Short mmCIF file of C-alpha atoms in Angstrom, two decimals:
data_model
loop_
_atom_site.label_atom_id
_atom_site.label_comp_id
_atom_site.label_asym_id
_atom_site.label_seq_id
_atom_site.Cartn_x
_atom_site.Cartn_y
_atom_site.Cartn_z
CA MET A 23 122.45 -80.31 -112.22
CA ASP A 24 119.95 -77.94 -112.01
CA LYS A 25 118.45 -75.71 -109.13
CA LYS A 26 115.44 -77.81 -108.24
CA GLU A 27 117.10 -81.10 -108.56
CA LEU A 28 119.61 -79.91 -106.21
CA GLU A 29 116.91 -78.64 -103.73
CA LYS A 30 115.08 -81.93 -104.08
CA LEU A 31 118.24 -83.79 -103.29
CA THR A 32 118.88 -81.71 -100.37
CA ASP A 33 115.48 -81.82 -98.93
CA THR A 34 116.29 -85.80 -98.79
CA LEU A 35 118.87 -85.18 -95.87
CA LEU A 36 116.10 -84.09 -93.76
CA ASP A 37 115.64 -87.90 -93.21
CA LYS A 38 119.31 -89.27 -93.23
CA VAL A 39 121.03 -86.71 -91.05
CA PRO A 40 118.76 -86.91 -87.96
CA SER A 41 118.77 -90.57 -87.77
CA LEU A 42 122.63 -90.99 -87.46
CA THR A 43 124.29 -91.34 -84.26
CA LYS A 44 128.06 -92.02 -82.90
CA ASP A 45 127.22 -95.68 -82.93
CA SER A 46 125.66 -95.84 -86.68
CA SER A 47 127.65 -97.93 -89.14
CA PRO A 48 130.77 -96.50 -90.80
CA GLU A 49 129.20 -97.50 -94.05
CA GLU A 50 125.98 -95.40 -93.36
CA LYS A 51 127.70 -92.52 -91.78
CA GLN A 52 130.32 -92.27 -94.95
CA LYS A 53 127.42 -92.86 -97.22
CA VAL A 54 125.46 -89.74 -95.92
CA LEU A 55 128.72 -87.75 -95.76
CA ASP A 56 129.75 -88.68 -99.26
CA GLU A 57 125.83 -87.36 -100.66
CA ILE A 58 126.76 -83.76 -98.86
CA ASN A 59 130.23 -83.41 -100.30
CA TYR A 60 128.71 -84.58 -103.67
CA LEU A 61 126.01 -81.82 -103.60
CA LEU A 62 128.34 -79.31 -102.49
CA GLN A 63 130.51 -79.90 -105.61
CA PHE A 64 127.49 -78.23 -107.49
CA ASP A 65 127.20 -75.47 -105.30
CA PRO A 66 129.78 -75.02 -102.89
CA LEU A 67 128.30 -71.94 -101.29
CA ASN A 68 124.87 -73.77 -100.48
CA LEU A 69 124.02 -72.45 -96.88
CA LYS A 70 121.52 -75.42 -96.46
CA LEU A 71 124.09 -78.00 -97.36
CA LEU A 72 126.75 -76.31 -95.36
CA GLU A 73 124.14 -76.35 -92.40
CA TRP A 74 123.73 -79.82 -92.95
CA LYS A 75 127.35 -80.83 -93.05
CA VAL A 76 127.66 -79.13 -89.55
CA LEU A 77 124.52 -81.02 -88.09
CA TYR A 78 126.08 -84.26 -89.81
CA TYR A 79 129.02 -84.15 -87.62
CA SER A 80 127.40 -83.14 -84.56
CA ALA A 81 124.82 -85.98 -85.03
CA ILE A 82 127.81 -88.47 -84.84
CA GLU A 83 129.56 -86.28 -82.07
CA ASP A 84 132.73 -85.61 -84.16
CA TYR A 85 132.86 -82.33 -82.35
CA ASP A 86 136.40 -81.23 -84.12
CA ASN A 87 135.20 -81.50 -87.42
CA VAL A 88 131.64 -79.64 -86.25
CA LEU A 89 133.99 -76.71 -85.80
CA LEU A 90 135.90 -76.80 -89.34
CA ALA A 91 132.53 -77.35 -91.09
CA HIS A 92 130.92 -74.23 -89.29
CA LYS A 93 134.05 -72.50 -90.38
CA GLU A 94 133.24 -73.28 -94.29
CA PHE A 95 129.41 -72.10 -93.09
CA LEU A 96 130.44 -68.71 -91.93
CA LYS A 97 132.46 -68.36 -95.08
CA ALA A 98 129.29 -68.31 -96.83
CA ALA A 99 127.13 -66.41 -94.60
CA PRO A 100 129.60 -64.23 -92.38
CA ASP A 101 126.82 -63.03 -90.05
CA ASN A 102 124.72 -65.86 -89.71
CA THR A 103 124.19 -66.93 -85.99
CA GLU A 104 121.96 -69.71 -86.50
CA LEU A 105 124.59 -72.30 -85.32
CA ASP A 106 126.19 -70.34 -82.82
CA ASP A 107 124.60 -72.27 -79.89
CA LEU A 108 125.59 -75.53 -81.23
CA VAL A 109 128.76 -74.68 -82.03
CA GLU A 110 129.33 -73.53 -78.26
CA ILE A 111 127.88 -76.71 -76.81
CA CYS A 112 130.33 -78.97 -79.05
CA LYS A 113 133.55 -76.45 -77.95
CA GLU A 114 132.35 -77.21 -74.31
CA SER A 115 132.23 -81.02 -75.42
CA ILE A 116 135.69 -80.67 -76.95
CA LYS A 117 137.04 -79.33 -73.53
CA THR A 118 135.12 -81.65 -71.45
CA ASP A 119 136.46 -84.81 -73.42
CA ASN A 120 139.92 -83.23 -73.27
CA LYS A 121 140.15 -82.55 -69.22
CA SER A 122 138.54 -86.00 -68.57
CA TYR A 123 141.32 -87.73 -70.78
CA THR A 124 143.87 -85.64 -68.92
CA ALA A 125 142.74 -86.17 -65.63
CA LYS A 126 142.39 -89.86 -66.20
CA ALA A 127 146.13 -89.97 -67.58
CA ALA A 128 146.83 -87.75 -64.28
CA SER A 129 145.09 -90.29 -62.26
CA ASN A 130 147.28 -93.45 -63.31
CA GLN A 131 150.19 -91.42 -62.09
CA GLU A 132 149.08 -89.67 -59.09
CA PRO A 133 145.71 -91.34 -57.35
CA GLY A 134 143.25 -88.97 -56.40
CA LEU A 135 143.98 -86.08 -58.73
CA LEU A 136 140.57 -86.39 -60.06
CA ASP A 137 139.18 -85.46 -56.45
CA LYS A 138 141.25 -82.18 -56.54
CA LEU A 139 138.90 -81.04 -59.71
CA PRO A 140 136.63 -78.25 -58.52
CA PRO A 141 133.08 -79.49 -58.44
CA GLN A 142 131.90 -76.51 -60.71
CA PHE A 143 133.87 -77.66 -63.61
CA LEU A 144 132.17 -81.29 -63.30
CA LEU A 145 128.62 -79.49 -63.01
CA ALA A 146 129.23 -77.48 -66.02
CA ALA A 147 130.55 -80.57 -68.07
CA LYS A 148 127.29 -82.44 -66.99
CA ILE A 149 124.98 -79.64 -67.74
CA PHE A 150 126.41 -79.25 -71.00
CA ILE A 151 126.29 -82.68 -72.00
CA LEU A 152 122.67 -82.91 -70.83
CA ALA A 153 122.03 -79.89 -72.79
CA ALA A 154 123.52 -81.35 -75.84
CA VAL A 155 121.42 -84.53 -75.49
CA LEU A 156 118.26 -82.39 -74.86
CA TYR A 157 118.88 -80.63 -78.12
CA PHE A 158 118.81 -83.63 -80.32
CA CYS A 159 116.53 -85.69 -78.99
CA CYS A 160 114.07 -83.19 -77.57
CA PRO A 161 113.91 -79.94 -79.85
CA ALA A 162 110.65 -79.10 -78.93
CA LEU A 163 112.30 -77.85 -75.73
CA PHE A 164 114.35 -75.61 -77.67
CA PHE A 165 112.25 -74.19 -80.34
CA SER A 166 108.36 -74.31 -79.11
CA TYR A 167 109.18 -71.07 -76.76
CA ASN A 168 107.75 -68.93 -79.81
CA ASP A 169 104.49 -71.23 -80.51
CA ASN A 170 103.92 -71.21 -76.89
CA LYS A 171 103.84 -67.43 -77.29
CA MET A 172 101.63 -67.39 -80.22
CA LEU A 173 98.96 -69.58 -78.28
CA ASN A 174 98.80 -67.23 -75.41
CA ILE A 175 98.23 -64.19 -77.52
CA ARG A 176 94.20 -63.76 -76.75
CA ASP A 177 94.14 -59.90 -76.28
CA TYR A 178 93.23 -58.49 -80.14
CA SER A 179 93.26 -54.72 -79.02
CA LYS A 180 96.72 -53.92 -81.06
CA PHE A 181 95.69 -56.12 -83.92
CA GLN A 182 95.16 -54.12 -87.48
CA ASN A 183 91.44 -54.96 -88.77
CA ILE A 184 92.10 -56.05 -92.55
CA GLN A 185 88.98 -55.64 -94.62
CA VAL A 186 87.17 -58.54 -95.83
CA ASN A 187 86.31 -58.46 -99.27
CA PRO A 188 82.95 -60.08 -100.77
CA MET A 189 82.80 -62.91 -103.26
CA SER A 190 82.34 -62.06 -106.90
CA LYS A 191 81.05 -63.47 -110.30
CA TYR A 192 83.96 -64.46 -112.63
CA ASN A 193 81.91 -66.55 -115.23
CA TYR A 194 83.44 -66.12 -118.94
CA LEU A 195 85.82 -63.51 -117.96
CA THR A 196 89.22 -63.65 -119.62
CA LYS A 197 92.39 -64.90 -117.93
CA LYS A 198 93.69 -61.26 -118.12
CA GLN A 199 90.48 -59.97 -116.52
CA ILE A 200 90.81 -62.43 -113.51
CA PHE A 201 94.46 -61.48 -112.88
CA ASP A 202 93.62 -57.95 -113.03
CA ILE A 203 91.12 -58.79 -110.22
CA ARG A 204 93.57 -60.43 -108.15
CA LYS A 205 96.22 -57.94 -108.89
CA LYS A 206 93.82 -55.11 -107.31
CA HIS A 207 93.16 -57.23 -104.03
CA VAL A 208 96.86 -58.00 -103.49
CA LYS A 209 97.76 -54.25 -104.17
CA ASN A 210 95.60 -53.52 -100.99
CA SER A 211 96.86 -56.66 -98.99
CA LEU A 212 99.50 -57.28 -96.48
CA PHE A 213 101.42 -58.73 -99.01
CA SER A 214 101.75 -56.24 -101.75
CA THR A 215 104.84 -55.55 -103.84
CA GLU A 216 105.51 -53.51 -106.88
CA THR A 217 106.66 -56.41 -109.15
CA TYR A 218 103.62 -58.45 -107.65
CA GLU A 219 102.40 -61.40 -110.67
CA PRO A 220 99.89 -64.06 -109.81
CA ASP A 221 102.27 -67.23 -109.53
CA ALA A 222 101.94 -69.50 -112.59
CA ARG A 223 101.81 -72.64 -110.27
CA VAL A 224 98.34 -71.55 -108.63
CA PHE A 225 96.92 -69.36 -111.26
CA GLY A 226 98.50 -70.45 -114.80
CA ALA A 227 96.24 -73.24 -115.66
CA ILE A 228 93.15 -70.64 -115.43
CA ALA A 229 91.06 -71.09 -118.98
CA ASP A 230 89.97 -67.94 -120.90
CA SER A 231 86.09 -67.06 -121.03
CA LYS A 232 85.06 -70.54 -119.20
CA PRO A 233 82.36 -70.63 -116.43
CA TRP A 234 83.51 -71.08 -112.66
CA TRP A 235 82.08 -73.37 -109.82
CA GLY A 236 79.47 -71.23 -108.02
CA THR A 237 78.44 -71.14 -104.58
CA VAL A 238 75.91 -74.16 -104.71
CA THR A 239 76.76 -76.43 -101.50
CA CYS A 240 74.45 -79.03 -102.01
CA GLY A 241 73.71 -81.32 -104.76
CA GLN A 242 69.93 -82.76 -105.89
CA LEU A 243 68.97 -86.21 -105.94
CA ASN A 244 67.92 -87.79 -109.09
CA TYR A 245 68.76 -84.56 -111.02
CA LYS A 246 68.05 -84.51 -114.44
CA GLY A 247 69.12 -80.91 -115.73
CA ASP A 248 72.32 -79.44 -117.31
CA TYR A 249 73.76 -78.44 -113.97
CA HIS A 250 73.54 -74.78 -114.78
CA GLU A 251 72.90 -74.23 -111.17
CA ARG A 252 76.43 -75.20 -110.13
CA ILE A 253 77.73 -72.08 -112.21
CA GLU A 254 75.29 -69.54 -110.73
CA GLY A 255 75.67 -66.81 -107.96
CA ALA A 256 79.25 -65.50 -107.18
CA SER A 257 82.55 -67.67 -107.87
CA LYS A 258 83.02 -70.50 -104.84
CA VAL A 259 86.78 -69.60 -105.08
CA SER A 260 86.75 -65.68 -105.05
CA ALA A 261 86.34 -65.85 -101.18
CA GLN A 262 90.23 -66.62 -101.29
CA MET A 263 91.14 -64.86 -104.49
CA ASN A 264 89.48 -61.51 -103.74
CA ASN A 265 90.73 -61.82 -99.88
CA PRO A 266 94.69 -62.40 -100.26
CA ASP A 267 95.39 -61.90 -96.44
CA ALA A 268 93.44 -65.04 -95.82
CA LEU A 269 96.50 -66.92 -96.44
CA VAL A 270 94.84 -70.50 -95.67
CA GLY A 271 91.10 -70.49 -97.04
CA LEU A 272 88.69 -73.24 -96.28
CA SER A 273 86.72 -75.43 -98.76
CA LEU A 274 84.34 -78.37 -98.61
CA PRO A 275 85.76 -80.89 -100.61
CA PHE A 276 82.55 -83.10 -101.03
CA LEU A 277 79.48 -81.72 -102.26
CA PRO A 278 76.83 -83.38 -99.60
CA TRP A 279 72.96 -84.23 -100.93
CA ASP A 280 70.36 -81.95 -100.16
CA LEU A 281 68.50 -83.97 -98.01
CA GLY A 282 65.84 -81.83 -96.62
CA ASP A 283 67.20 -81.89 -93.07
CA ASN A 284 70.49 -79.91 -93.96
CA LYS A 285 68.66 -77.31 -95.73
CA GLU A 286 70.09 -75.14 -93.46
CA PHE A 287 73.67 -75.70 -94.76
CA CYS A 288 72.41 -75.65 -98.30
CA THR A 289 71.04 -72.25 -97.97
CA ALA A 290 73.09 -70.61 -95.43
CA ASP A 291 75.94 -68.04 -96.19
CA TYR A 292 78.25 -69.61 -93.89
CA ALA A 293 78.55 -72.69 -96.18
CA LYS A 294 80.55 -70.11 -98.51
CA PHE A 295 83.47 -70.01 -96.00
CA LEU A 296 84.00 -66.22 -96.54
CA PRO A 297 85.74 -64.69 -93.30
CA LEU A 298 83.63 -63.14 -90.89
CA SER A 299 86.77 -61.02 -90.11
CA ILE A 300 90.61 -60.77 -90.40
CA LYS A 301 93.49 -59.41 -87.79
CA TYR A 302 96.95 -58.98 -88.25
CA ASN A 303 99.45 -57.99 -85.67
CA LYS A 304 102.81 -57.25 -87.09
CA ASN A 305 104.97 -57.62 -83.88
CA ASN A 306 104.30 -61.45 -83.70
CA ASN A 307 103.59 -61.63 -87.53
CA LEU A 308 100.18 -63.75 -86.76
CA ILE A 309 97.06 -63.42 -88.93
CA ILE A 310 93.71 -64.26 -87.48
CA ALA A 311 90.75 -65.43 -89.57
CA LYS A 312 87.34 -65.79 -88.04
CA TYR A 313 84.61 -67.90 -89.54
CA LYS A 314 80.83 -68.84 -88.52
CA LEU A 315 79.47 -71.83 -88.03
CA THR A 316 76.25 -73.32 -86.35
CA LYS A 317 75.77 -76.16 -83.87
CA ASN A 318 73.36 -77.82 -86.75
CA PHE A 319 76.44 -77.95 -89.00
CA LEU A 320 78.25 -80.19 -86.13
CA LYS A 321 74.83 -82.64 -86.32
CA PHE A 322 75.07 -82.96 -90.34
CA ARG A 323 76.67 -86.26 -91.76
CA ALA A 324 77.83 -87.23 -95.03
CA ARG A 325 78.85 -90.40 -96.51
CA VAL A 326 82.70 -90.18 -97.44
CA ASN A 327 84.85 -93.20 -98.75
CA GLY A 328 82.56 -95.70 -97.27
CA ARG A 329 82.35 -93.96 -93.68
CA ASN A 330 79.54 -91.44 -92.11
CA THR A 331 81.39 -88.64 -91.17
CA ARG A 332 81.16 -84.81 -90.11
CA TYR A 333 81.06 -82.69 -93.32
CA PRO A 334 85.07 -82.53 -93.99
CA ILE A 335 86.60 -78.90 -94.43
CA GLN A 336 90.09 -78.81 -96.05
CA LEU A 337 92.51 -76.04 -95.74
CA SER A 338 93.29 -74.52 -98.91
CA GLY A 339 96.79 -72.73 -99.61
CA LEU A 340 95.90 -71.02 -102.58
CA ASN A 341 97.04 -67.67 -101.31
CA ALA A 342 99.81 -68.84 -99.33
CA LEU A 343 101.36 -70.61 -102.29
CA ASP A 344 100.93 -67.65 -104.43
CA PHE A 345 103.11 -65.72 -101.70
CA GLY A 346 105.75 -68.43 -101.62
CA TYR A 347 104.46 -70.05 -98.20
CA ASP A 348 104.69 -73.69 -99.51
CA TYR A 349 104.80 -75.55 -95.90
CA VAL A 350 102.45 -75.79 -93.30
CA TYR A 351 101.92 -77.31 -89.99
CA ALA A 352 99.14 -77.25 -87.54
CA PHE A 353 100.62 -77.19 -83.77
CA ASP A 354 97.67 -76.91 -81.97
CA THR A 355 93.92 -77.48 -82.56
CA LYS A 356 90.66 -77.13 -80.37
CA ASN A 357 87.41 -79.28 -81.05
CA ILE A 358 89.03 -80.29 -84.25
CA SER A 359 89.34 -83.96 -85.60
CA MET A 360 91.34 -84.72 -88.50
CA PHE A 361 89.75 -86.56 -91.05
CA GLU A 362 92.82 -88.75 -91.74
CA GLU A 363 94.20 -90.07 -88.35
CA ASN A 364 97.49 -90.60 -89.40
CA ASN A 365 99.94 -88.33 -91.28
CA ASN A 366 98.07 -85.44 -91.42
CA VAL A 367 98.95 -81.93 -90.90
CA THR A 368 98.72 -81.80 -87.28
CA ASP A 369 101.59 -85.01 -87.18
CA ASP A 370 104.43 -83.29 -89.44
CA VAL A 371 105.05 -80.46 -91.58
CA LYS A 372 102.86 -80.67 -95.05
CA ILE A 373 102.98 -78.87 -98.49
CA PHE A 374 100.26 -76.99 -100.23
CA ARG A 375 99.25 -78.12 -103.73
CA ASP A 376 96.13 -76.13 -104.88
CA TYR A 377 95.55 -74.71 -108.39
CA ILE A 378 93.11 -73.68 -110.52
CA HIS A 379 92.40 -75.26 -113.87
CA PRO A 380 89.46 -76.39 -116.16
CA GLY A 381 87.82 -79.41 -115.14
CA GLY A 382 84.59 -81.51 -115.62
CA SER A 383 83.64 -81.99 -111.63
CA CYS A 384 80.81 -79.14 -112.26
CA LYS A 385 79.26 -81.39 -114.79
CA PHE A 386 78.43 -78.28 -116.87
CA LYS A 387 79.05 -78.40 -120.75
CA ASP A 388 82.55 -78.23 -121.54
CA GLY A 389 83.35 -77.98 -117.75
CA CYS A 390 84.59 -74.99 -115.39
CA ASN A 391 87.47 -73.34 -113.73
CA ASN A 392 87.71 -75.05 -110.27
CA ILE A 393 90.27 -75.43 -107.75
CA SER A 394 92.12 -78.86 -106.92
CA PRO A 395 93.32 -81.32 -105.56
CA MET A 396 91.90 -82.69 -102.93
CA GLN A 397 94.26 -83.37 -100.08
CA ASN A 398 93.13 -85.88 -97.12
CA ASP A 399 96.04 -84.71 -95.02
CA LEU A 400 94.65 -81.36 -94.95
CA MET A 401 91.07 -82.33 -94.27
CA PHE A 402 89.11 -81.93 -90.82
CA THR A 403 85.89 -82.03 -89.06
CA VAL A 404 84.66 -79.41 -86.50
CA THR A 405 83.50 -81.15 -83.34
CA ALA A 406 82.12 -78.52 -80.96
CA LEU A 407 82.15 -74.79 -81.05
CA PRO A 408 84.01 -72.63 -80.38
CA ALA A 409 86.92 -74.17 -82.49
CA GLU A 410 90.55 -73.42 -83.53
CA ILE A 411 93.42 -74.40 -85.63
CA ASN A 412 96.84 -72.81 -85.30
CA LEU A 413 99.13 -72.75 -88.59
CA LYS A 414 102.61 -72.39 -89.34
CA LEU A 415 103.34 -71.47 -92.54
CA TRP A 416 107.27 -71.42 -94.09
CA LYS A 417 108.75 -70.56 -97.40
CA LYS A 418 111.33 -73.07 -97.48
CA LYS A 419 110.85 -76.75 -95.73
CA PRO A 420 112.11 -76.34 -92.14
CA ILE A 421 114.39 -78.59 -90.44
CA ASN A 422 111.81 -79.80 -88.18
CA LYS A 423 108.02 -78.62 -87.17
CA TYR A 424 109.54 -76.79 -84.29
CA ILE A 425 111.36 -74.41 -86.32
CA LYS A 426 110.03 -70.78 -85.76
CA ALA A 427 107.55 -70.32 -88.71
CA ASP A 428 107.99 -67.36 -91.18
CA ILE A 429 104.44 -66.41 -90.39
CA TYR A 430 101.74 -67.55 -88.04
CA TYR A 431 97.88 -68.10 -89.00
CA ARG A 432 94.89 -68.78 -86.82
CA ILE A 433 91.56 -70.09 -87.87
CA GLN A 434 88.73 -69.78 -85.45
CA PHE A 435 85.19 -70.95 -85.60
CA THR A 436 82.37 -69.54 -83.74
CA GLU A 437 78.58 -69.55 -83.63
#
């Protein structure tokens, strides 16, 4: 079994282990345990699998085996303290169960012995049991502290100002030339490393000496030309590629028609979705990207998938993916409406899938390099100004959406 297949099977445990309880059927519990042990045969020191084994025994309230599984975990990672709090709760539960059993047996022989137990002991036992229940049933109470801390950061005086680089024209450049441009900007970014190379998942399909989608933001009705207008000006994706610190970019997934009353958007600089500013705070590992919109933008409507809607905007993880941040969750929004009501990025952790490739969407001869795909779960509309989206990004899939992020990212819209 290769590493990729092992990781894929390990990720399925996210849906299986948390659903188990002490009252789950023996067959169901055994099936999950067999799966964990089967995967451990291929990688006995896999920390994620060893962690799932600890959480499995905790879910079914087999606290003795929690301790044994935790010892296996510590053999692989002696200095890891991630599960220490859970193990302490289980130890106290074992003590509570043992003392309760002893007290019950003694009470059969000596009525009234239970009354002699110190009240402090009974109170402590109740607190530990309550904490264990809350830990598994209400994870937000345990994990959301850092998220709330981020939301309260509104003083930007100690933030580092990041230079916003202008867009540029990529038309007919070679792939090597594009990579050189990318490397130059990454070298001057927060994510600079000596060994940086553009991620093949994101940039590997770029075609040599091709035109690129330009900054055209509206289509012309009854158009009869060769669509050369769509490759003119700066290349649309350069707003992101030239600004690697803007981890999550923005783009309009649908090209609205130029109807006259939306002329402002069709000609405005804000329609290019180049950040007004980018700020970074190292202590909190928080990046803030600010964009300009207008009140008129909120009034524009388009016909999308059979319904009238404000212009949808899509979150683009082009830069995030390039630096390994595959997973995203929007933990707080203001004056934002998700394009898809259910199963969107505000509901649970999602995966960025952005990549660049040649395609025919520009309709210019032989196609253009452009970004794909459309992800409805990452689309939203702005309902009022100012507006804001707060994102959590991870390099590895988190156990749940409440886990502290590897990096936090805030998108602000202002007039």
